[in-house]
mmCIF file of C-alpha atoms in Angstrom:
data_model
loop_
_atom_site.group_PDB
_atom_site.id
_atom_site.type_symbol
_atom_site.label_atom_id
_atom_site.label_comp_id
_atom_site.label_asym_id
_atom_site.label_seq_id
_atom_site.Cartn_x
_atom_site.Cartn_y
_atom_site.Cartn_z
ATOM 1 C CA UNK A 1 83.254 69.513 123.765
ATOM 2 C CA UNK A 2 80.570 67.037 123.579
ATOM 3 C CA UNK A 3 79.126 67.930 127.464
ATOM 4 C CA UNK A 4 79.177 72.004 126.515
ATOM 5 C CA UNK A 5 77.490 71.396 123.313
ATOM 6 C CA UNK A 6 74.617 69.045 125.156
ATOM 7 C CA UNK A 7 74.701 72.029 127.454
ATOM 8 C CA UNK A 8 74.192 74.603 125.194
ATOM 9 C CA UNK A 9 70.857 72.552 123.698
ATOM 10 C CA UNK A 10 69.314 72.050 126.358
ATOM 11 C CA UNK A 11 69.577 75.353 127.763
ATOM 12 C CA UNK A 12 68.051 76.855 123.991
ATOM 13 C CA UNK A 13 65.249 74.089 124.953
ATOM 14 C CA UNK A 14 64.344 75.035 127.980
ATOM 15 C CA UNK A 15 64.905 79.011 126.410
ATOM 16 C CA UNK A 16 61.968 78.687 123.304
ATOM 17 C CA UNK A 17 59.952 75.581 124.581
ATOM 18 C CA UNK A 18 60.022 75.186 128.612
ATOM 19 C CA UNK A 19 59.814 78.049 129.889
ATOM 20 C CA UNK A 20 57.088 79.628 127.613
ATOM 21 C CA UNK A 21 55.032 76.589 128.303
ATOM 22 C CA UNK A 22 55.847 76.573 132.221
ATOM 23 C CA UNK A 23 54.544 80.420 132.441
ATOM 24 C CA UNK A 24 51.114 79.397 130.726
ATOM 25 C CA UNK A 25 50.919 76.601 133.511
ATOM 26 C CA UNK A 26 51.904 78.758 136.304
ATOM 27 C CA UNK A 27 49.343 81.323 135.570
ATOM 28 C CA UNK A 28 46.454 79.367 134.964
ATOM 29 C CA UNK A 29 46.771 78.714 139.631
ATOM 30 C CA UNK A 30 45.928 82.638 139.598
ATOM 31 C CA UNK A 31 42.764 84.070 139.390
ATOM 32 C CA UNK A 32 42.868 86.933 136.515
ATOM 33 C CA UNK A 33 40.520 89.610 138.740
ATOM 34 C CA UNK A 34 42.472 89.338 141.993
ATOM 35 C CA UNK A 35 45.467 88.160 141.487
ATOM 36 C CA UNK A 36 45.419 85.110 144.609
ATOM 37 C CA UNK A 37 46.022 81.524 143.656
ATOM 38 C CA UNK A 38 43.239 79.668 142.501
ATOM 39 C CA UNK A 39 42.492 76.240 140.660
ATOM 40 C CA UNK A 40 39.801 77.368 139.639
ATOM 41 C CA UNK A 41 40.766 77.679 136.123
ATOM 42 C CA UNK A 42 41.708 74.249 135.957
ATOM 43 C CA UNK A 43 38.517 73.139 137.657
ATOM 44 C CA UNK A 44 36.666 75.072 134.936
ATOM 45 C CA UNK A 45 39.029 73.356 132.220
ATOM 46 C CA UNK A 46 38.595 69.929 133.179
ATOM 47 C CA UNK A 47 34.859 70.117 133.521
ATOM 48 C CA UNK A 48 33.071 72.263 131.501
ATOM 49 C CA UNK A 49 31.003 70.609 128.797
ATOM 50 C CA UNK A 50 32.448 73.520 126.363
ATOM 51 C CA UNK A 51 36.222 72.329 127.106
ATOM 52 C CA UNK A 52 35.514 68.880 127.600
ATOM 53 C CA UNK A 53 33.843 68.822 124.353
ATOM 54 C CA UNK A 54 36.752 70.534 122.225
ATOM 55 C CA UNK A 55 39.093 68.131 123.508
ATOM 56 C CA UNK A 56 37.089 65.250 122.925
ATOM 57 C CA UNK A 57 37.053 67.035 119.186
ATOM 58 C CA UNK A 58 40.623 66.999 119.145
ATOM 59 C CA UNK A 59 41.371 63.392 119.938
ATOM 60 C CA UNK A 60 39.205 62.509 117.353
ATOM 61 C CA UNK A 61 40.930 64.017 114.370
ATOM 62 C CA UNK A 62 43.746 63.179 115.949
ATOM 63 C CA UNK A 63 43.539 59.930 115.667
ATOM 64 C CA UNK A 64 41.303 59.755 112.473
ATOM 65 C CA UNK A 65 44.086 62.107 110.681
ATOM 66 C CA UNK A 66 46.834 59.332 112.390
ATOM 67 C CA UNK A 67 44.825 56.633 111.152
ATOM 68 C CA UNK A 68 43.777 57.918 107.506
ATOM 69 C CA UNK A 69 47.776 58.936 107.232
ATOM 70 C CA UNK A 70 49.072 55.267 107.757
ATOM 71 C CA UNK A 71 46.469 53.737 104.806
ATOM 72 C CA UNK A 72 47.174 56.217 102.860
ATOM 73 C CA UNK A 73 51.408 55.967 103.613
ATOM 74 C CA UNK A 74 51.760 52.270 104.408
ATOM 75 C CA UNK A 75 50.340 50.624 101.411
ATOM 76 C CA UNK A 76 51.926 53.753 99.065
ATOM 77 C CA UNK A 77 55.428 52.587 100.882
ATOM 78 C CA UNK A 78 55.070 49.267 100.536
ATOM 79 C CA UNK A 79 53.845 49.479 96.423
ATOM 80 C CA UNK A 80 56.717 52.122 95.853
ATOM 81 C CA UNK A 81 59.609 49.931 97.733
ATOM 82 C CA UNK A 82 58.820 46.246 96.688
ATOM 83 C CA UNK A 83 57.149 46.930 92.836
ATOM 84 C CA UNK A 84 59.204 48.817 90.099
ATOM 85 C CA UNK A 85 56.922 51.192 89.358
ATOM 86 C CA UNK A 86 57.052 53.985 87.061
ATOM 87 C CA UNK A 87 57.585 57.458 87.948
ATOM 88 C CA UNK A 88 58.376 56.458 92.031
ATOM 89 C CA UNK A 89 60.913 59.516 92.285
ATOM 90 C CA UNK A 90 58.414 61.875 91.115
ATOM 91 C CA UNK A 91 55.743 60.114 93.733
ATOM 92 C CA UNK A 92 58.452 60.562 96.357
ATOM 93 C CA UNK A 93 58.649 63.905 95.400
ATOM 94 C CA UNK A 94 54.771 64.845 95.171
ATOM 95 C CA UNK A 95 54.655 63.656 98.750
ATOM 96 C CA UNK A 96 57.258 65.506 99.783
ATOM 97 C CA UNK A 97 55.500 68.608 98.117
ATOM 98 C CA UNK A 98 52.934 68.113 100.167
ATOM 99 C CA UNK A 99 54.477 69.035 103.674
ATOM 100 C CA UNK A 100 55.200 72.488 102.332
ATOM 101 C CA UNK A 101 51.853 73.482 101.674
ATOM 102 C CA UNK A 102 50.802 75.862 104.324
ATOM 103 C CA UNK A 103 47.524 74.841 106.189
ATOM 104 C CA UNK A 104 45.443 77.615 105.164
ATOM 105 C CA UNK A 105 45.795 76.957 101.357
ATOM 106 C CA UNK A 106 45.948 73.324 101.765
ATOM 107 C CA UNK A 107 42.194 73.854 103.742
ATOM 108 C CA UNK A 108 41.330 76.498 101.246
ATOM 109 C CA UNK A 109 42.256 74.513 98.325
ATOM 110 C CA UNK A 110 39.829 71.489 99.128
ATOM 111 C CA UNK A 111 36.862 74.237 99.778
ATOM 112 C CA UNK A 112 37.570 74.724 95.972
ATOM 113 C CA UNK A 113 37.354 71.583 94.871
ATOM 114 C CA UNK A 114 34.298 70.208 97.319
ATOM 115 C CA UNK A 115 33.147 73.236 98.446
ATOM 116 C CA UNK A 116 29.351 74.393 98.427
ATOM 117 C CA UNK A 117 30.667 76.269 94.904
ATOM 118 C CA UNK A 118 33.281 73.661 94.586
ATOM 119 C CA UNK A 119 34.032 72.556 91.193
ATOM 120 C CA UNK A 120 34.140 69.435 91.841
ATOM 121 C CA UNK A 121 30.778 69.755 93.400
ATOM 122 C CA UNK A 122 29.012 71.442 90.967
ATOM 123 C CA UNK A 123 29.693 68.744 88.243
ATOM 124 C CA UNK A 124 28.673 66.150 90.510
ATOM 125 C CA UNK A 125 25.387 68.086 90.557
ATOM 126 C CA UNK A 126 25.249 68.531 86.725
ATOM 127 C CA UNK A 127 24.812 64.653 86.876
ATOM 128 C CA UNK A 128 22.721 64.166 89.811
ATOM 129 C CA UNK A 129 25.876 63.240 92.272
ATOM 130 C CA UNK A 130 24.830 64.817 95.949
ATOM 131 C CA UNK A 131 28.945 65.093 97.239
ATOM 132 C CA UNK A 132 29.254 64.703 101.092
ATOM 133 C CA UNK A 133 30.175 68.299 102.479
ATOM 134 C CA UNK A 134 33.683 69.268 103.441
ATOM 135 C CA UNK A 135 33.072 70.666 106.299
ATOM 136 C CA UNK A 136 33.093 69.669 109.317
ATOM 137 C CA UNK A 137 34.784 66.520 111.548
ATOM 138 C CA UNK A 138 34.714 64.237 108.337
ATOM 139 C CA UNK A 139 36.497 67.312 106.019
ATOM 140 C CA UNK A 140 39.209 68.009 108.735
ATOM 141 C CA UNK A 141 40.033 64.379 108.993
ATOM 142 C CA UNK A 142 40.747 64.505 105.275
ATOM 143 C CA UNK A 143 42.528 66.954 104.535
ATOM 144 C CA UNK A 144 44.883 65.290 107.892
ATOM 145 C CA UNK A 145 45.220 62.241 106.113
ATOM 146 C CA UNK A 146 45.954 63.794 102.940
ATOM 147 C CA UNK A 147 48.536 66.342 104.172
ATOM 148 C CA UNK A 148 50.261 64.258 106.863
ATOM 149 C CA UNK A 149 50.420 61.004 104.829
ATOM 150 C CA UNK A 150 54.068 61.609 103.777
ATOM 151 C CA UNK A 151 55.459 61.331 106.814
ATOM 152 C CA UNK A 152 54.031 57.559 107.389
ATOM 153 C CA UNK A 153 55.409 57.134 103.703
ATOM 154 C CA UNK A 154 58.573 58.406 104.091
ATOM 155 C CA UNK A 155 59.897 56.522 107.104
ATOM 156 C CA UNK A 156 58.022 53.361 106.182
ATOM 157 C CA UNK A 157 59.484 53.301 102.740
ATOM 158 C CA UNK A 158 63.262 54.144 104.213
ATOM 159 C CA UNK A 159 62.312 51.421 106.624
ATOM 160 C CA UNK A 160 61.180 49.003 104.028
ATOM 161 C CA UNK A 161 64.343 49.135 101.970
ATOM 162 C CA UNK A 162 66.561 48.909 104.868
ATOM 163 C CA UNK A 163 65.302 45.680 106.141
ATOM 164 C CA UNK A 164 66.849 42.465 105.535
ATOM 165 C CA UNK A 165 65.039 40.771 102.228
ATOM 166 C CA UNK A 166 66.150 36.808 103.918
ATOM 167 C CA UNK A 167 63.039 37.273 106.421
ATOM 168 C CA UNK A 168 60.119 37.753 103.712
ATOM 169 C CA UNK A 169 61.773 34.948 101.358
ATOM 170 C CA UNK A 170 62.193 32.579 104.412
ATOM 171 C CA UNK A 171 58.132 33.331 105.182
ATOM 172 C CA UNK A 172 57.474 32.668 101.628
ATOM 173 C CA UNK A 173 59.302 29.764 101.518
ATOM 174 C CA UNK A 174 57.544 28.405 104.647
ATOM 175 C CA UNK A 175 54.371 28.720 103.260
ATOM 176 C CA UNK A 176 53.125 32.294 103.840
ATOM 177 C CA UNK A 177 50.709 33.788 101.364
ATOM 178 C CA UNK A 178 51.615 37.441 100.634
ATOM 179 C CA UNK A 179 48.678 38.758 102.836
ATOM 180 C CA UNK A 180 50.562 36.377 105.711
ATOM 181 C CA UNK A 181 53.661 37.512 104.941
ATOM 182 C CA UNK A 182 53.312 41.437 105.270
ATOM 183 C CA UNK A 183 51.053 41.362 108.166
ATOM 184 C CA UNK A 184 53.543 38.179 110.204
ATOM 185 C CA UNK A 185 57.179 39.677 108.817
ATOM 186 C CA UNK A 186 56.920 42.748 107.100
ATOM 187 C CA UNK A 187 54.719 44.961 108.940
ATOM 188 C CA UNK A 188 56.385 44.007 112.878
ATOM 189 C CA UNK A 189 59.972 44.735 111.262
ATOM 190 C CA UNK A 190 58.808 48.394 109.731
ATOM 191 C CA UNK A 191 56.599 49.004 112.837
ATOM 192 C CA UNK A 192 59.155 51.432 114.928
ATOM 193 C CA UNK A 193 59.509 53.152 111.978
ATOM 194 C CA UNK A 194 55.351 53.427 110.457
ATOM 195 C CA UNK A 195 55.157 54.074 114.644
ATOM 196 C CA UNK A 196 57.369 57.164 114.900
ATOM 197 C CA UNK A 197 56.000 58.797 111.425
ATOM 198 C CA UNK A 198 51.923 58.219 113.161
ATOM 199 C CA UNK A 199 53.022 60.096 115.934
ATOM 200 C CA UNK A 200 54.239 62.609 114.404
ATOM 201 C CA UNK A 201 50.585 62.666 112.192
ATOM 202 C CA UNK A 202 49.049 62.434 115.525
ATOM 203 C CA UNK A 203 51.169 65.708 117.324
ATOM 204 C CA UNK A 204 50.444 67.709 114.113
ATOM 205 C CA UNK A 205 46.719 67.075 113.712
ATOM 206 C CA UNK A 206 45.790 68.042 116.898
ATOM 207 C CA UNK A 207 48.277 71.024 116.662
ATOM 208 C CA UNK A 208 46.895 72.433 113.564
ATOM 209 C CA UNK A 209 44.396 75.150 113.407
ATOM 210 C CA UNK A 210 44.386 76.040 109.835
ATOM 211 C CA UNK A 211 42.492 73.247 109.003
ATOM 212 C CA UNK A 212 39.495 73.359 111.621
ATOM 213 C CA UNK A 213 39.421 77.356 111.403
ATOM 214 C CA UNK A 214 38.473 77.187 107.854
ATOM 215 C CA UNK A 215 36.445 74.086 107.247
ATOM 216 C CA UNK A 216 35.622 73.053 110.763
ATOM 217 C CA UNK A 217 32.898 75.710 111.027
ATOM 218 C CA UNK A 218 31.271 74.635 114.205
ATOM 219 C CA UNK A 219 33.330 71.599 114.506
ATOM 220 C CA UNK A 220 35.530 73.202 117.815
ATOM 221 C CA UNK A 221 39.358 71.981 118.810
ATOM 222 C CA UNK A 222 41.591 73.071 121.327
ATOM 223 C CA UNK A 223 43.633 75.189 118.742
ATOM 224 C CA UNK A 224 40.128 76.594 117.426
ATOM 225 C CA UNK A 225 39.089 77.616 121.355
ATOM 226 C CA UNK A 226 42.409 78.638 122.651
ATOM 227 C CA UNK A 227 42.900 81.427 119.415
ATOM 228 C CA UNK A 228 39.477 82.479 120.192
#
């Protein structure tokens, strides 16, 4: 039963995700005008300035979104699963809101608050507060961090509660300060976990073209260049 049901998912696999993906691959050896293989595509690709530049683009929000994600989710995580603090199930659940938001509103909504007509920005101007622009690299990064933080939150605070309390109390007991502590004990035993949900922050930033359509303006990605 097991083997035909294996069978069966990797065949709908290779159906919606291989396949698809191994067409796009196999054309790009043939030259659109004439029809005869070519690598000349590729050649293009790998270095043009244009291409090289967009992907450059894209490993940097990448990362930044990755990286803004885990400060945001890892210290959240940690305050939420070691403090009682009140109103944690409706934090939980705010984060958890914020996955469903669809990436056009959720770039939209941020071009209303610190927009050039933001409100935000406009009563930072009543009182002589400049706000940094939304737009661009540093904008797209942002609004990365702030959507894909829950994921870093939610498997680092399942993590969190799930590993054995004896470890941090036998640091503590040793000597450890709580700074010591959470980067010696608590932080290695979460990693796989705080790993897997960056990865995912990672894969998902440098999918999304929402974001960088909207408030990227000149700022170009590989999503940006490959719908245009």
């Amino acid at each position: 039963f097991w083997s035909v049901v294996m069978a069966l998912a990797v065949s709908i696999v290779g159906l919606v995700l291989v396949w698809p993906i191994a067409q796009v691959l196999v054309l790009g050896f043939f030259d659109p005008e004439t029809g005869t293989v070519s690598v000349a595509g590729y050649a293009k690709l790998l270095t043009h300035p244009y291409y090289l530049g967009a992907l450059w683009n894209t490993m940097v929000v990448g990362v930044g979104g990755m990286v803004g994600a885990c400060l945001l989710g890892v210290p959240l995580a940690y305050c939420t699963a070691r403090y009682v603090i009140t109103g944690r199930g409706v934090i939980a659940t705010l984060a958890v809101l914020a996955l469903v938001s669809p990436p056009f509103i959720g770039a939209y909504s941020w071009i209303v608050v610190l927009g050039n007509n933001g409100w935000l920005t406009n009563q930072m101007k009543a009182i002589g507060i400049t706000m940094p622009t939304i737009y661009g690299v540093t904008g797209i990064i942002l609004v990365f961090s702030l959507k894909f933080f829950p994921f870093v939150y939610l498997m680092t605070e399942s993590a969190l509660r799930n590993i054995n309390r004896s470890f941090e109390e036998a640091a503590e007991n040793l000597g450890c300060t709580p700074l010591q502590r959470f980067f010696k004990v608590t932080l290695p035993l979460v990693f796989p976990a705080t790993s897997s949900g960056a990865i995912l922050c990672f894969v998902l930033s440098i999918a999304d073209f929402g974001t960088p359509s909207i408030i990227g303006r000149d700022f170009r990605t590989l999503s940006t260049i490959a719908y245009n």
